[in-house]
């Protein structure tokens, strides 16, 4: 009956039921590597060894599957460990069509690790489903999407790309880290798997790494459970508990992130020192209509162009409340420089190709009082 309950109710209750032995309302952290067996071949409740399964982890997987509307979820030690697990579902000779503006670490792993194992990748601008269509090959197993993209805020029509991919026998996986399931649910739009770095909005407090893949089919769930056991890049019970704690407030956090994000985007768009602002919630965003149709909110990820590396450095040095740091999705406002930080690995040529300039600054708007964030940005922009 889970699907009939509201999002916040599911976030707080699914997988989060009181513990049967003591009634503990908080899910216990099962800090154990192994489990006593009553007799040979009779593990209690099926628990044998913690790489294979752990009750805290099980609860988190149940919770995240519910939030994304999947049948199961599998959690890993980081977002990149989830990307790795996804790649381990493939074999030599498989081909992937991927967006050309992904989180920097993802193409780094595809190109510098997976390519060595005979998996090939074609990167296209997925804003136009025709580009995906043109890149599909007979051996294309997956289409790998991020929407909105990091840091250029380009959107992909998940339903349209899913149609094109499915017609060619390929599955679609969406990295939904930027939106969280509160604002976007790719499985409902036709995608086949959803991936998150839980490090970001799902945990929400910048205090733990994690990754998840949410599945639509039993085959995917079984394949990924086997990969957890066989490869071992699992999430620890402590981190699983942190995320279970974090998701309880996901809905209220996302609402505030979104309100603050809209205010900051409008402020930046009107600021004379800012050359351009990329935010799907602005009517000026070329894909604003798609954002309204596909997402339930616009979130708090904003990229703005200061015009030069020198200007970006000045702003980033002058901020006081906004914290200069990589990462995103925490309650605190984080500000970063994609060209030298998250997207250094793709090189100047790669950045030029997708339109990522040296003057761009990315901000993950937190849930502080928005007037304080605006005042901080205003005084920092005065340094230009
Ligand atoms: C951070 C991030 C990742 C990688 O996750 P880690 O938890 O840092 O390993 C993948 N995709 C997106 C969109 C991210 O923001």
Short mmCIF file of C-alpha atoms and ligand atoms in Angstrom, two decimals:
data_model
loop_
_atom_site.label_atom_id
_atom_site.label_comp_id
_atom_site.label_asym_id
_atom_site.label_seq_id
_atom_site.Cartn_x
_atom_site.Cartn_y
_atom_site.Cartn_z
CA UNK A 1 0.00 0.00 0.00
CA UNK A 2 3.11 2.19 0.16
CA UNK A 3 2.25 3.96 -3.10
CA UNK A 4 -0.92 5.44 -1.55
CA UNK A 5 0.90 7.28 1.21
CA UNK A 6 2.36 10.74 0.70
CA UNK A 7 6.05 11.34 0.09
CA UNK A 8 6.88 12.74 3.54
CA UNK A 9 5.03 9.90 5.27
CA UNK A 10 6.98 7.35 3.26
CA UNK A 11 10.27 9.15 3.96
CA UNK A 12 9.60 9.00 7.69
CA UNK A 13 7.98 5.55 7.94
CA UNK A 14 8.99 3.23 5.10
CA UNK A 15 11.92 1.14 6.33
CA UNK A 16 11.85 3.27 9.49
CA UNK A 17 9.34 1.19 11.49
CA UNK A 18 10.12 0.78 15.22
CA UNK A 19 12.54 -2.03 15.98
CA UNK A 20 10.53 -5.10 17.15
CA UNK A 21 12.68 -6.17 20.14
CA UNK A 22 12.69 -2.90 22.14
CA UNK A 23 10.39 -0.61 20.19
CA UNK A 24 13.31 1.74 19.42
CA UNK A 25 11.88 4.41 17.10
CA UNK A 26 15.26 5.16 15.55
CA UNK A 27 16.58 2.34 13.35
CA UNK A 28 19.46 0.71 15.29
CA UNK A 29 22.97 0.70 13.84
CA UNK A 30 23.78 -2.99 13.57
CA UNK A 31 27.52 -2.72 14.08
CA UNK A 32 28.43 -6.31 13.38
CA UNK A 33 30.48 -8.09 10.77
CA UNK A 34 28.86 -11.49 11.25
CA UNK A 35 25.78 -13.22 12.71
CA UNK A 36 25.35 -16.24 14.97
CA UNK A 37 23.83 -19.25 13.22
CA UNK A 38 21.52 -21.52 15.24
CA UNK A 39 22.71 -24.65 13.51
CA UNK A 40 24.52 -25.58 10.33
CA UNK A 41 22.88 -23.98 7.32
CA UNK A 42 20.32 -22.10 9.49
CA UNK A 43 21.24 -18.41 9.67
CA UNK A 44 18.65 -16.43 11.66
CA UNK A 45 16.44 -14.30 9.35
CA UNK A 46 18.90 -15.01 6.56
CA UNK A 47 21.74 -12.84 7.93
CA UNK A 48 25.16 -14.49 7.53
CA UNK A 49 27.84 -11.91 6.87
CA UNK A 50 27.66 -8.11 6.74
CA UNK A 51 29.09 -7.65 3.27
CA UNK A 52 26.07 -9.59 2.02
CA UNK A 53 23.42 -8.03 4.24
CA UNK A 54 22.92 -5.86 7.29
CA UNK A 55 19.59 -4.88 8.88
CA UNK A 56 20.38 -1.13 8.98
CA UNK A 57 21.32 -1.23 5.31
CA UNK A 58 18.18 -3.24 4.47
CA UNK A 59 16.01 -0.56 6.10
CA UNK A 60 17.67 2.19 4.07
CA UNK A 61 17.27 0.21 0.85
CA UNK A 62 13.57 -0.27 1.59
CA UNK A 63 13.18 3.45 2.30
CA UNK A 64 14.97 4.67 -0.84
CA UNK A 65 13.15 2.17 -3.09
CA UNK A 66 9.86 3.58 -1.78
CA UNK A 67 10.87 7.21 -2.36
CA UNK A 68 11.88 6.61 -5.99
CA UNK A 69 8.97 4.24 -6.67
CA UNK A 70 11.24 1.27 -7.40
CA UNK A 71 10.93 -2.38 -6.35
CA UNK A 72 14.31 -2.44 -4.59
CA UNK A 73 17.39 -0.34 -3.92
CA UNK A 74 21.03 -1.26 -3.41
CA UNK A 75 23.34 1.05 -1.50
CA UNK A 76 27.09 1.45 -1.91
CA UNK A 77 29.98 3.20 -0.16
CA UNK A 78 29.82 6.35 -2.30
CA UNK A 79 28.13 7.69 -5.40
CA UNK A 80 31.11 6.55 -7.46
CA UNK A 81 30.87 3.07 -5.91
CA UNK A 82 27.27 3.02 -7.18
CA UNK A 83 28.49 4.07 -10.65
CA UNK A 84 31.09 1.28 -10.44
CA UNK A 85 28.42 -1.25 -9.46
CA UNK A 86 26.29 -0.13 -12.39
CA UNK A 87 29.28 -0.66 -14.71
CA UNK A 88 29.80 -4.13 -13.29
CA UNK A 89 26.41 -5.08 -14.70
CA UNK A 90 28.04 -4.84 -18.14
CA UNK A 91 30.46 -7.02 -20.04
CA UNK A 92 33.20 -6.41 -22.63
CA UNK A 93 31.64 -5.40 -25.94
CA UNK A 94 28.77 -3.46 -24.38
CA UNK A 95 28.21 0.15 -25.37
CA UNK A 96 26.81 3.10 -23.43
CA UNK A 97 25.37 6.34 -24.76
CA UNK A 98 26.01 8.99 -22.10
CA UNK A 99 25.33 12.67 -21.66
CA UNK A 100 28.24 14.93 -22.60
CA UNK A 101 27.99 17.00 -19.40
CA UNK A 102 28.04 14.53 -16.51
CA UNK A 103 29.42 14.82 -13.00
CA UNK A 104 33.19 14.93 -13.67
CA UNK A 105 34.00 11.70 -11.83
CA UNK A 106 31.64 9.64 -13.96
CA UNK A 107 33.30 10.08 -17.40
CA UNK A 108 36.67 9.83 -15.62
CA UNK A 109 35.65 6.34 -14.44
CA UNK A 110 34.08 5.42 -17.79
CA UNK A 111 37.10 6.55 -19.84
CA UNK A 112 40.03 5.71 -17.58
CA UNK A 113 38.78 2.50 -15.97
CA UNK A 114 35.89 0.90 -17.85
CA UNK A 115 37.35 1.53 -21.31
CA UNK A 116 40.21 -0.81 -20.33
CA UNK A 117 37.67 -3.61 -19.94
CA UNK A 118 36.23 -3.28 -23.44
CA UNK A 119 33.13 -1.22 -22.69
CA UNK A 120 32.70 1.71 -25.08
CA UNK A 121 31.05 5.07 -24.52
CA UNK A 122 29.58 7.66 -26.85
CA UNK A 123 28.92 11.10 -25.38
CA UNK A 124 26.14 13.21 -26.85
CA UNK A 125 24.12 16.29 -25.99
CA UNK A 126 21.08 14.52 -24.59
CA UNK A 127 18.94 17.68 -24.63
CA UNK A 128 17.87 16.48 -28.06
CA UNK A 129 16.59 12.86 -28.06
CA UNK A 130 17.56 12.68 -31.76
CA UNK A 131 21.23 12.81 -30.70
CA UNK A 132 20.65 9.77 -28.48
CA UNK A 133 18.82 8.03 -31.32
CA UNK A 134 21.73 8.67 -33.70
CA UNK A 135 24.30 7.29 -31.22
CA UNK A 136 22.50 4.02 -30.47
CA UNK A 137 24.27 0.88 -31.71
CA UNK A 138 23.16 -2.75 -31.82
CA UNK A 139 25.34 -3.35 -28.71
CA UNK A 140 24.07 -0.35 -26.72
CA UNK A 141 23.07 -1.68 -23.29
CA UNK A 142 22.41 1.59 -21.48
CA UNK A 143 21.70 5.27 -21.94
CA UNK A 144 23.22 7.16 -18.99
CA UNK A 145 21.66 10.52 -18.14
CA UNK A 146 21.94 13.35 -15.65
CA UNK A 147 19.24 15.99 -15.61
CA UNK A 148 19.70 18.81 -14.81
CA UNK A 149 23.40 18.55 -15.60
CA UNK A 150 26.29 19.62 -13.45
CA UNK A 151 27.09 22.50 -13.66
CA UNK A 152 25.41 23.69 -16.90
CA UNK A 153 21.83 22.95 -15.81
CA UNK A 154 20.87 21.40 -19.14
CA UNK A 155 17.78 19.22 -19.02
CA UNK A 156 17.00 15.96 -20.76
CA UNK A 157 13.46 14.83 -21.48
CA UNK A 158 13.56 11.50 -19.62
CA UNK A 159 10.29 10.21 -21.14
CA UNK A 160 11.36 11.04 -24.72
CA UNK A 161 14.85 9.51 -24.35
CA UNK A 162 13.39 6.41 -22.65
CA UNK A 163 11.12 5.84 -25.67
CA UNK A 164 14.02 6.11 -28.09
CA UNK A 165 16.25 3.84 -25.97
CA UNK A 166 13.60 1.19 -25.38
CA UNK A 167 12.81 0.98 -29.09
CA UNK A 168 16.46 -0.02 -29.58
CA UNK A 169 16.46 -2.49 -26.67
CA UNK A 170 18.56 -0.30 -24.34
CA UNK A 171 17.79 0.63 -20.73
CA UNK A 172 17.96 4.12 -19.27
CA UNK A 173 19.70 4.98 -16.02
CA UNK A 174 19.35 8.46 -14.53
CA UNK A 175 21.68 10.04 -11.98
CA UNK A 176 19.02 11.90 -10.00
CA UNK A 177 21.39 13.42 -7.41
CA UNK A 178 20.60 17.07 -8.22
CA UNK A 179 16.82 16.78 -7.87
CA UNK A 180 16.36 14.04 -5.22
CA UNK A 181 13.21 11.91 -5.49
CA UNK A 182 11.25 14.76 -3.94
CA UNK A 183 11.54 16.85 -7.11
CA UNK A 184 12.00 14.21 -9.83
CA UNK A 185 11.17 10.53 -10.12
CA UNK A 186 12.74 9.11 -13.29
CA UNK A 187 11.14 5.65 -12.96
CA UNK A 188 7.68 7.26 -13.25
CA UNK A 189 8.87 8.97 -16.44
CA UNK A 190 9.98 5.72 -18.09
CA UNK A 191 13.60 5.28 -16.93
CA UNK A 192 14.77 1.81 -15.85
CA UNK A 193 17.16 2.61 -12.98
CA UNK A 194 17.94 5.60 -10.80
CA UNK A 195 21.30 6.39 -9.26
CA UNK A 196 22.17 8.87 -6.53
CA UNK A 197 25.14 10.09 -4.67
CA UNK A 198 23.36 10.01 -1.28
CA UNK A 199 26.25 12.20 -0.10
CA UNK A 200 24.23 15.16 -1.40
CA UNK A 201 20.51 15.93 -0.79
CA UNK A 202 19.41 12.50 0.48
CA UNK A 203 21.78 12.62 3.45
CA UNK A 204 21.62 16.38 3.35
CA UNK A 205 23.98 17.27 6.18
CA UNK A 206 27.42 17.02 4.51
CA UNK A 207 28.54 14.38 6.99
CA UNK A 208 28.72 11.09 5.10
CA UNK A 209 29.30 9.54 1.68
CA UNK A 210 27.06 7.02 0.00
CA UNK A 211 25.47 5.91 -3.23
CA UNK A 212 22.36 4.05 -4.31
CA UNK A 213 20.86 2.41 -7.36
CA UNK A 214 17.08 2.03 -7.35
CA UNK A 215 15.74 -0.80 -9.50
CA UNK A 216 12.60 -1.34 -11.51
CA UNK A 217 13.01 -5.10 -12.06
CA UNK A 218 13.85 -8.17 -10.00
CA UNK A 219 16.69 -8.99 -12.42
CA UNK A 220 18.41 -5.64 -11.76
CA UNK A 221 17.93 -6.01 -7.99
CA UNK A 222 19.39 -9.53 -8.00
CA UNK A 223 22.33 -8.53 -10.21
CA UNK A 224 23.17 -5.61 -7.91
CA UNK A 225 22.79 -7.68 -4.71
CA UNK A 226 25.28 -10.12 -6.22
CA UNK A 227 27.64 -7.23 -7.05
CA UNK A 228 27.39 -5.98 -3.42
CA UNK A 229 28.43 -9.45 -2.25
CA UNK A 230 31.02 -10.13 -4.96
CA UNK A 231 32.67 -6.70 -5.22
CA UNK A 232 32.12 -5.48 -1.68
CA UNK A 233 31.82 -1.69 -2.11
CA UNK A 234 28.92 -1.67 0.37
CA UNK A 235 27.64 1.15 2.57
CA UNK A 236 28.53 0.89 6.26
CA UNK A 237 25.68 0.58 8.80
CA UNK A 238 26.65 3.92 10.35
CA UNK A 239 26.38 5.75 7.01
CA UNK A 240 23.12 3.90 6.29
CA UNK A 241 21.76 5.21 9.58
CA UNK A 242 22.91 8.77 8.80
CA UNK A 243 20.94 8.67 5.55
CA UNK A 244 17.86 7.15 7.24
CA UNK A 245 18.06 10.06 9.70
CA UNK A 246 18.63 12.56 6.89
CA UNK A 247 15.76 11.48 4.63
CA UNK A 248 13.22 12.03 7.41
CA UNK A 249 13.53 15.76 6.68
CA UNK A 250 14.07 15.47 2.92
CA UNK A 251 10.71 17.00 1.99
CA UNK A 252 10.97 20.04 4.27
CA UNK A 253 14.60 20.58 3.33
CA UNK A 254 13.86 20.39 -0.41
CA UNK A 255 10.98 22.87 -0.08
CA UNK A 256 13.29 25.36 1.61
CA UNK A 257 16.19 24.67 -0.81
CA UNK A 258 13.76 25.41 -3.65
CA UNK A 259 12.41 28.64 -2.12
CA UNK A 260 15.92 29.89 -1.37
CA UNK A 261 17.17 28.72 -4.78
CA UNK A 262 14.53 30.75 -6.62
CA UNK A 263 15.35 33.88 -4.61
CA UNK A 264 19.10 33.55 -5.17
CA UNK A 265 18.64 32.89 -8.91
CA UNK A 266 16.44 35.98 -9.30
CA UNK A 267 18.92 38.07 -7.34
CA UNK A 268 21.86 36.92 -9.45
CA UNK A 269 19.93 37.38 -12.71
CA UNK A 270 19.30 41.03 -11.80
CA UNK A 271 22.85 41.72 -10.55
CA UNK A 272 24.96 43.99 -12.81
CA UNK A 273 28.20 42.07 -12.14
CA UNK A 274 26.68 38.73 -13.19
CA UNK A 275 26.86 37.94 -16.91
CA UNK A 276 24.46 35.01 -17.00
CA UNK A 277 22.60 32.65 -14.67
CA UNK A 278 21.79 29.02 -15.36
CA UNK A 279 18.78 27.85 -13.32
CA UNK A 280 15.83 25.85 -14.71
CA UNK A 281 13.42 27.84 -12.53
CA UNK A 282 14.09 31.09 -14.38
CA UNK A 283 11.68 31.82 -17.25
CA UNK A 284 14.81 32.73 -19.27
CA UNK A 285 16.14 29.15 -19.04
CA UNK A 286 15.75 27.63 -22.53
CA UNK A 287 14.21 24.47 -21.03
CA UNK A 288 12.03 26.12 -18.40
CA UNK A 289 8.88 24.47 -19.81
CA UNK A 290 10.44 20.99 -19.66
CA UNK A 291 11.55 21.69 -16.08
CA UNK A 292 7.98 22.57 -15.13
CA UNK A 293 6.63 19.42 -16.77
CA UNK A 294 9.22 16.90 -15.63
CA UNK A 295 10.21 18.18 -12.18
CA UNK A 296 8.12 18.97 -9.13
CA UNK A 297 10.39 21.89 -8.23
CA UNK A 298 13.55 23.60 -9.43
CA UNK A 299 15.90 22.87 -6.56
CA UNK A 300 18.82 24.93 -5.39
CA UNK A 301 21.63 24.30 -7.84
CA UNK A 302 22.61 27.47 -9.69
CA UNK A 303 25.53 28.32 -11.95
CA UNK A 304 26.43 31.92 -12.76
CA UNK A 305 29.09 33.44 -14.95
CA UNK A 306 31.31 36.15 -13.49
CA UNK A 307 33.11 36.73 -16.80
CA UNK A 308 36.62 35.52 -15.96
CA UNK A 309 38.70 33.24 -13.76
CA UNK A 310 39.97 36.35 -11.98
CA UNK A 311 36.43 37.53 -11.17
CA UNK A 312 35.38 34.05 -10.00
CA UNK A 313 38.43 33.88 -7.71
CA UNK A 314 37.57 37.27 -6.22
CA UNK A 315 33.99 36.25 -5.43
CA UNK A 316 35.04 32.90 -3.99
CA UNK A 317 37.63 34.56 -1.77
CA UNK A 318 35.17 37.17 -0.47
CA UNK A 319 32.25 34.93 0.57
CA UNK A 320 31.69 34.57 4.32
CA UNK A 321 28.50 32.52 4.78
CA UNK A 322 28.71 30.59 1.52
CA UNK A 323 31.44 28.00 2.05
CA UNK A 324 34.02 27.44 -0.69
CA UNK A 325 33.94 23.66 -1.07
CA UNK A 326 33.20 20.85 -3.47
CA UNK A 327 29.96 18.91 -3.04
CA UNK A 328 26.36 20.07 -2.77
CA UNK A 329 22.99 19.29 -1.29
CA UNK A 330 23.76 20.02 2.35
CA UNK A 331 21.86 22.38 4.64
CA UNK A 332 24.74 24.85 4.34
CA UNK A 333 25.31 26.92 1.19
CA UNK A 334 28.34 25.62 -0.69
CA UNK A 335 29.99 27.52 -3.51
CA UNK A 336 32.54 26.17 -5.96
CA UNK A 337 34.48 26.71 -9.17
CA UNK A 338 33.66 23.87 -11.61
CA UNK A 339 36.53 24.52 -14.06
CA UNK A 340 39.25 24.02 -11.43
CA UNK A 341 37.41 21.75 -9.00
CA UNK A 342 34.72 19.26 -10.10
CA UNK A 343 35.48 19.51 -13.81
CA UNK A 344 39.27 19.79 -13.82
CA UNK A 345 39.52 16.15 -14.95
CA UNK A 346 37.80 16.72 -18.32
CA UNK A 347 40.46 19.25 -19.40
CA UNK A 348 40.20 22.70 -20.98
CA UNK A 349 39.19 21.21 -24.32
CA UNK A 350 36.41 19.12 -22.77
CA UNK A 351 35.13 22.14 -20.89
CA UNK A 352 35.17 24.34 -23.99
CA UNK A 353 33.23 21.70 -25.91
CA UNK A 354 30.31 21.81 -23.48
CA UNK A 355 30.45 25.56 -22.82
CA UNK A 356 31.85 25.49 -19.28
CA UNK A 357 33.78 28.73 -18.83
CA UNK A 358 36.49 29.74 -16.33
CA UNK A 359 34.25 32.48 -14.95
CA UNK A 360 31.49 30.11 -13.90
CA UNK A 361 30.68 29.71 -10.24
CA UNK A 362 28.33 27.03 -8.97
CA UNK A 363 26.27 27.47 -5.87
CA UNK A 364 24.34 24.86 -3.90
CA UNK A 365 21.94 27.09 -2.01
CA UNK A 366 21.43 25.89 1.55
CA UNK A 367 18.56 26.45 3.94
CA UNK A 368 20.00 29.36 5.93
CA UNK A 369 17.93 32.59 6.06
CA UNK A 370 17.87 33.60 2.43
CA UNK A 371 18.45 37.29 3.16
CA UNK A 372 21.78 36.39 4.74
CA UNK A 373 22.79 34.39 1.65
CA UNK A 374 21.81 37.28 -0.63
CA UNK A 375 23.73 39.82 1.47
CA UNK A 376 26.80 37.58 1.42
CA UNK A 377 26.68 37.17 -2.36
CA UNK A 378 26.13 40.90 -2.79
CA UNK A 379 29.21 41.83 -0.75
CA UNK A 380 31.25 39.10 -2.51
CA UNK A 381 30.24 40.32 -5.99
CA UNK A 382 31.33 43.83 -4.96
CA UNK A 383 34.91 42.47 -4.97
CA UNK A 384 34.80 42.26 -8.81
C1 LIG B 1 28.79 13.80 -6.10
C2 LIG B 1 28.18 13.21 -7.29
C3 LIG B 1 28.52 11.92 -7.72
C4 LIG B 1 29.58 11.09 -7.02
O1 LIG B 1 29.20 10.77 -5.70
P1 LIG B 1 30.23 10.55 -4.49
O2 LIG B 1 29.32 10.26 -3.35
O3 LIG B 1 31.03 11.80 -4.32
O4 LIG B 1 31.10 9.39 -4.87
C5 LIG B 1 27.86 11.41 -8.82
N1 LIG B 1 26.94 12.14 -9.49
C6 LIG B 1 26.61 13.39 -9.12
C7 LIG B 1 25.59 14.15 -9.91
C8 LIG B 1 27.21 13.96 -8.01
O5 LIG B 1 26.88 15.21 -7.65
#
